[in-house]
Amino acid sequence: AGGSIYTIKKFADEAGKVASAQGELQSLGMSAPDIEKVSEMSRGIAIEYAGFNQDELIKSTYDLKSGMSHLDGNALSGMLKASALTAGGTKAEIQTITGLMASGYGIYREGFDKIGSTAIEGWNKISEAEKDIEFGKYLMGGIAAATKAFKTDGVEMASGIKSLGRNAETSGVSMAEQFAVLGMLQKSGKSGSESSTMYKAFLKSAVKAGGSLDLDLTDENDQLLSSDKIIDKIKEKYGQVLDDVEKAELTKAFGSAEASGFITLLYTESEAIKENTSLISSGMKNGQSTYADT
């Protein structure tokens, strides 16, 4: 009898938590059918994968809906599943990854339309909701590939990406290259926020520094060259090894220790940047299989 009472109370408690989480989504103006779709997906994830509770998954959808208010229940459910698999594979809390998904959508989604047809098969034939889901899988595939390649975790990658914001995106840097560079800096011992601080400083001052160093660091469209090409241009000027005087010159040209530190850390890694960018790009295109296998 005692066991039965405990079981009934446990189910009642869980049902109350689920109802409370559903109420949070309702406060955002979500319709009952959309909330039910999210609840069904959350229930399925909690049953299929260890470490997830239905109410926590529903609550984490709040961040998705807050950052992407136009999404319906189908799109939210697809992004929730991508986030949950990535959270499980990268040792991050589901709220961290759904927050990253929402931030990543704001940073990368608009620009992704330009490459969607080459990145996702059948891109031009699917609905806008399906495009959003495919973008979410692409983004999460990149996160999983980066954490696996650079021995970091979802928390640090999320911190780096959020802090970097649109700084690299507006300079024409691909998402894959951004993840590769952030991951390599983290592998060298920098935290997610430290890596983004160095990267932002480098991006912000590269064009001006190129003028000071008599180096053209932009392409024919006046966009920054990729990081590996910029480093190779600097190598052409200074050689394969930087001495202290040359490091001081770079610090003066780039205007900060963070920017010159970026170059110093990656000075011998230009080829690795290219290889890792290709690796992350493949991970993004593999989507779900990438983060499911992390």
Short mmCIF file of C-alpha atoms in Angstrom, two decimals:
data_model
loop_
_atom_site.label_atom_id
_atom_site.label_comp_id
_atom_site.label_asym_id
_atom_site.label_seq_id
_atom_site.Cartn_x
_atom_site.Cartn_y
_atom_site.Cartn_z
CA ALA A 1 0.00 0.00 0.00
CA GLY A 2 2.85 2.33 0.92
CA GLY A 3 4.52 1.65 -2.43
CA SER A 4 1.31 2.36 -4.29
CA ILE A 5 0.79 5.64 -2.49
CA TYR A 6 4.41 6.67 -3.27
CA THR A 7 3.96 5.79 -6.94
CA ILE A 8 0.70 7.71 -7.19
CA LYS A 9 2.30 10.73 -5.49
CA LYS A 10 5.31 10.54 -7.81
CA PHE A 11 3.12 10.53 -10.91
CA ALA A 12 1.04 13.37 -9.51
CA ASP A 13 4.18 15.42 -8.81
CA GLU A 14 5.51 14.80 -12.31
CA ALA A 15 2.17 15.69 -13.86
CA GLY A 16 2.14 18.92 -11.87
CA LYS A 17 5.63 19.82 -13.10
CA VAL A 18 4.64 19.12 -16.69
CA ALA A 19 1.51 21.25 -16.35
CA SER A 20 3.56 24.07 -14.84
CA ALA A 21 6.06 23.89 -17.71
CA GLN A 22 3.24 23.91 -20.24
CA GLY A 23 1.86 27.00 -18.52
CA GLU A 24 5.16 28.80 -19.14
CA LEU A 25 4.83 28.12 -22.87
CA GLN A 26 1.24 29.28 -22.79
CA SER A 27 2.41 32.58 -21.32
CA LEU A 28 4.33 33.14 -24.58
CA GLY A 29 1.12 32.87 -26.54
CA MET A 30 1.65 29.34 -27.83
CA SER A 31 -1.50 27.55 -28.95
CA ALA A 32 -2.72 24.40 -27.23
CA PRO A 33 -1.96 22.19 -30.29
CA ASP A 34 1.62 23.54 -30.48
CA ILE A 35 2.15 22.97 -26.75
CA GLU A 36 0.85 19.42 -27.15
CA LYS A 37 3.31 18.76 -30.01
CA VAL A 38 6.20 19.96 -27.85
CA SER A 39 4.91 17.88 -24.91
CA GLU A 40 4.75 14.75 -27.07
CA MET A 41 8.29 15.27 -28.33
CA SER A 42 9.51 15.92 -24.77
CA ARG A 43 7.83 12.76 -23.55
CA GLY A 44 9.43 10.73 -26.33
CA ILE A 45 12.90 12.12 -25.65
CA ALA A 46 12.59 11.49 -21.90
CA ILE A 47 11.59 7.85 -22.58
CA GLU A 48 14.22 7.17 -25.24
CA TYR A 49 17.25 8.96 -23.77
CA ALA A 50 18.53 8.79 -20.21
CA GLY A 51 19.06 11.95 -18.20
CA PHE A 52 16.09 13.98 -19.41
CA ASN A 53 12.84 14.84 -17.65
CA GLN A 54 9.78 15.81 -19.63
CA ASP A 55 9.10 18.97 -17.65
CA GLU A 56 12.70 20.20 -18.03
CA LEU A 57 12.53 19.64 -21.78
CA ILE A 58 9.27 21.56 -22.05
CA LYS A 59 10.72 24.39 -19.95
CA SER A 60 13.80 24.56 -22.16
CA THR A 61 11.53 25.10 -25.16
CA TYR A 62 10.71 28.48 -23.58
CA ASP A 63 14.15 29.75 -24.69
CA LEU A 64 13.57 28.48 -28.22
CA LYS A 65 10.18 30.14 -28.50
CA SER A 66 11.45 33.36 -26.90
CA GLY A 67 14.30 33.61 -29.40
CA MET A 68 12.27 32.39 -32.40
CA SER A 69 8.73 33.55 -31.72
CA HIS A 70 7.47 32.70 -35.22
CA LEU A 71 8.18 28.96 -34.93
CA ASP A 72 5.26 26.57 -34.70
CA GLY A 73 5.03 23.36 -32.68
CA ASN A 74 6.57 21.20 -35.41
CA ALA A 75 9.64 23.40 -35.83
CA LEU A 76 10.07 23.82 -32.07
CA SER A 77 9.81 20.05 -31.57
CA GLY A 78 12.46 19.42 -34.21
CA MET A 79 14.84 21.95 -32.70
CA LEU A 80 14.19 20.59 -29.22
CA LYS A 81 15.20 17.10 -30.29
CA ALA A 82 18.36 18.39 -31.97
CA SER A 83 19.20 20.34 -28.81
CA ALA A 84 18.55 17.39 -26.51
CA LEU A 85 20.77 15.03 -28.49
CA THR A 86 23.51 17.65 -28.57
CA ALA A 87 23.23 18.36 -24.85
CA GLY A 88 23.56 14.66 -24.10
CA GLY A 89 26.55 14.30 -26.40
CA THR A 90 28.45 17.40 -25.28
CA LYS A 91 27.96 17.17 -21.51
CA ALA A 92 25.85 20.32 -21.30
CA GLU A 93 22.53 21.08 -19.68
CA ILE A 94 19.58 21.16 -22.04
CA GLN A 95 18.89 24.80 -21.12
CA THR A 96 22.45 25.72 -22.17
CA ILE A 97 22.00 24.18 -25.59
CA THR A 98 18.49 25.50 -26.25
CA GLY A 99 19.79 28.94 -25.26
CA LEU A 100 22.63 28.45 -27.75
CA MET A 101 20.16 27.31 -30.41
CA ALA A 102 18.14 30.50 -29.92
CA SER A 103 21.26 32.69 -29.98
CA GLY A 104 22.68 30.82 -32.97
CA TYR A 105 19.45 31.34 -34.85
CA GLY A 106 19.73 35.10 -34.37
CA ILE A 107 23.41 35.11 -35.35
CA TYR A 108 23.50 32.72 -38.30
CA ARG A 109 20.04 31.97 -39.67
CA GLU A 110 19.73 34.94 -42.04
CA GLY A 111 23.13 34.32 -43.58
CA PHE A 112 22.43 30.60 -43.82
CA ASP A 113 19.87 31.25 -46.55
CA LYS A 114 22.77 32.10 -48.85
CA ILE A 115 24.37 28.66 -48.46
CA GLY A 116 21.31 26.55 -47.64
CA SER A 117 20.99 25.12 -51.14
CA THR A 118 24.59 23.85 -51.07
CA ALA A 119 24.48 22.65 -47.46
CA ILE A 120 21.07 20.95 -47.33
CA GLU A 121 19.76 18.64 -50.04
CA GLY A 122 16.40 19.80 -51.38
CA TRP A 123 16.65 23.14 -49.57
CA ASN A 124 14.67 25.07 -52.16
CA LYS A 125 11.79 22.58 -52.08
CA ILE A 126 11.04 22.51 -48.35
CA SER A 127 8.86 24.77 -46.21
CA GLU A 128 10.19 27.58 -44.01
CA ALA A 129 9.50 25.51 -40.89
CA GLU A 130 11.47 22.60 -42.36
CA LYS A 131 14.30 24.99 -43.26
CA ASP A 132 14.45 26.13 -39.64
CA ILE A 133 14.64 22.52 -38.44
CA GLU A 134 17.39 21.70 -40.94
CA PHE A 135 19.30 24.80 -39.88
CA GLY A 136 19.01 23.66 -36.25
CA LYS A 137 20.43 20.24 -37.13
CA TYR A 138 23.24 21.91 -39.08
CA LEU A 139 24.11 24.20 -36.17
CA MET A 140 24.02 21.40 -33.63
CA GLY A 141 26.07 19.14 -35.88
CA GLY A 142 28.78 21.80 -35.85
CA ILE A 143 28.69 22.08 -32.07
CA ALA A 144 29.02 18.33 -31.68
CA ALA A 145 31.85 18.12 -34.22
CA ALA A 146 33.74 20.94 -32.48
CA THR A 147 33.42 19.50 -28.98
CA LYS A 148 34.59 16.12 -30.25
CA ALA A 149 37.50 17.47 -32.29
CA PHE A 150 38.87 19.91 -29.70
CA LYS A 151 38.06 18.08 -26.44
CA THR A 152 35.92 20.95 -25.21
CA ASP A 153 32.28 20.84 -24.16
CA GLY A 154 28.95 22.38 -25.04
CA VAL A 155 29.14 24.90 -22.22
CA GLU A 156 32.42 26.42 -23.42
CA MET A 157 31.40 26.39 -27.08
CA ALA A 158 28.10 28.05 -26.18
CA SER A 159 29.94 30.71 -24.19
CA GLY A 160 32.33 31.41 -27.06
CA ILE A 161 29.66 31.59 -29.74
CA LYS A 162 27.34 33.82 -27.75
CA SER A 163 30.17 36.18 -26.84
CA LEU A 164 31.46 36.30 -30.42
CA GLY A 165 27.99 37.18 -31.66
CA ARG A 166 27.80 38.52 -35.19
CA ASN A 167 31.35 39.92 -35.24
CA ALA A 168 32.70 37.16 -37.49
CA GLU A 169 29.46 36.70 -39.42
CA THR A 170 29.45 40.33 -40.59
CA SER A 171 33.07 39.93 -41.71
CA GLY A 172 32.04 37.08 -44.00
CA VAL A 173 33.62 34.31 -41.93
CA SER A 174 31.87 30.96 -42.41
CA MET A 175 30.15 29.32 -39.47
CA ALA A 176 32.46 26.31 -39.84
CA GLU A 177 35.58 28.47 -39.65
CA GLN A 178 34.24 30.31 -36.60
CA PHE A 179 33.63 27.03 -34.75
CA ALA A 180 37.02 25.67 -35.81
CA VAL A 181 38.91 28.76 -34.61
CA LEU A 182 37.02 28.94 -31.30
CA GLY A 183 37.59 25.23 -30.75
CA MET A 184 41.31 25.46 -31.49
CA LEU A 185 41.73 28.37 -29.08
CA GLN A 186 39.91 26.40 -26.39
CA LYS A 187 42.11 23.39 -27.06
CA SER A 188 45.13 25.64 -26.46
CA GLY A 189 43.83 26.34 -22.95
CA LYS A 190 41.52 29.32 -23.38
CA SER A 191 37.98 29.34 -22.04
CA GLY A 192 35.04 29.95 -24.35
CA SER A 193 34.77 33.62 -23.38
CA GLU A 194 38.55 34.16 -23.59
CA SER A 195 38.70 32.60 -27.05
CA SER A 196 35.90 34.84 -28.32
CA THR A 197 37.55 37.94 -26.82
CA MET A 198 40.79 37.18 -28.69
CA TYR A 199 38.95 36.36 -31.90
CA LYS A 200 36.86 39.55 -31.79
CA ALA A 201 39.95 41.68 -31.19
CA PHE A 202 41.66 40.06 -34.17
CA LEU A 203 38.67 40.52 -36.49
CA LYS A 204 38.06 44.11 -35.40
CA SER A 205 41.60 45.29 -36.12
CA ALA A 206 42.71 43.06 -39.02
CA VAL A 207 41.96 45.50 -41.86
CA LYS A 208 43.68 48.43 -40.14
CA ALA A 209 46.60 46.23 -39.11
CA GLY A 210 47.02 45.08 -42.70
CA GLY A 211 47.48 48.71 -43.74
CA SER A 212 50.09 49.26 -41.03
CA LEU A 213 51.96 46.11 -42.04
CA ASP A 214 51.63 46.83 -45.78
CA LEU A 215 49.60 43.63 -46.21
CA ASP A 216 46.32 43.29 -48.09
CA LEU A 217 44.15 41.15 -45.81
CA THR A 218 40.87 41.44 -47.73
CA ASP A 219 39.50 39.73 -50.82
CA GLU A 220 38.07 41.20 -54.04
CA ASN A 221 34.77 41.89 -52.22
CA ASP A 222 36.53 43.79 -49.42
CA GLN A 223 35.77 40.99 -46.96
CA LEU A 224 38.44 39.69 -44.60
CA LEU A 225 40.46 36.76 -45.81
CA SER A 226 40.08 33.56 -43.82
CA SER A 227 42.17 33.35 -40.65
CA ASP A 228 44.58 30.82 -42.15
CA LYS A 229 45.23 33.08 -45.17
CA ILE A 230 45.82 36.10 -42.95
CA ILE A 231 48.32 34.15 -40.87
CA ASP A 232 50.06 32.92 -44.03
CA LYS A 233 50.33 36.52 -45.27
CA ILE A 234 51.95 37.52 -41.98
CA LYS A 235 54.31 34.55 -42.30
CA GLU A 236 55.39 35.80 -45.72
CA LYS A 237 56.48 39.01 -44.02
CA TYR A 238 58.04 37.63 -40.82
CA GLY A 239 58.99 34.05 -41.58
CA GLN A 240 58.05 30.80 -39.83
CA VAL A 241 59.02 31.95 -36.31
CA LEU A 242 58.17 35.21 -34.55
CA ASP A 243 60.79 36.87 -32.37
CA ASP A 244 59.97 39.30 -29.56
CA VAL A 245 60.49 42.40 -31.71
CA GLU A 246 58.11 41.06 -34.36
CA LYS A 247 55.52 40.20 -31.72
CA ALA A 248 55.74 43.77 -30.46
CA GLU A 249 55.22 45.06 -34.01
CA LEU A 250 52.13 42.87 -34.37
CA THR A 251 50.74 44.08 -31.06
CA LYS A 252 51.21 47.70 -32.18
CA ALA A 253 49.65 47.04 -35.59
CA PHE A 254 46.65 45.13 -34.24
CA GLY A 255 46.23 47.47 -31.30
CA SER A 256 45.88 44.94 -28.48
CA ALA A 257 47.56 42.02 -26.78
CA GLU A 258 44.42 39.94 -27.36
CA ALA A 259 44.62 40.30 -31.14
CA SER A 260 48.35 39.66 -31.34
CA GLY A 261 47.92 36.77 -28.90
CA PHE A 262 45.42 35.25 -31.31
CA ILE A 263 48.06 35.30 -34.04
CA THR A 264 50.78 33.97 -31.76
CA LEU A 265 48.69 31.03 -30.61
CA LEU A 266 47.68 30.04 -34.13
CA TYR A 267 50.84 31.13 -35.98
CA THR A 268 51.93 27.58 -36.78
CA GLU A 269 48.36 26.31 -37.23
CA SER A 270 47.23 27.85 -40.54
CA GLU A 271 47.02 24.45 -42.22
CA ALA A 272 45.18 23.04 -39.19
CA ILE A 273 42.63 25.87 -39.41
CA LYS A 274 41.82 24.83 -42.99
CA GLU A 275 41.61 21.15 -42.09
CA ASN A 276 39.48 21.77 -39.01
CA THR A 277 37.16 24.09 -40.91
CA SER A 278 36.59 21.29 -43.41
CA LEU A 279 36.05 18.83 -40.55
CA ILE A 280 33.44 21.06 -38.87
CA SER A 281 31.74 21.67 -42.21
CA SER A 282 31.37 17.92 -42.71
CA GLY A 283 29.97 17.58 -39.20
CA MET A 284 27.41 20.27 -39.92
CA LYS A 285 26.28 18.57 -43.11
CA ASN A 286 25.96 15.23 -41.32
CA GLY A 287 23.60 16.90 -38.85
CA GLN A 288 21.91 14.44 -36.52
CA SER A 289 24.39 11.62 -37.10
CA THR A 290 27.16 13.92 -35.87
CA TYR A 291 25.67 14.79 -32.51
CA ALA A 292 24.06 11.39 -31.99
CA ASP A 293 27.49 9.77 -32.18
CA THR A 294 29.34 12.30 -29.99
#
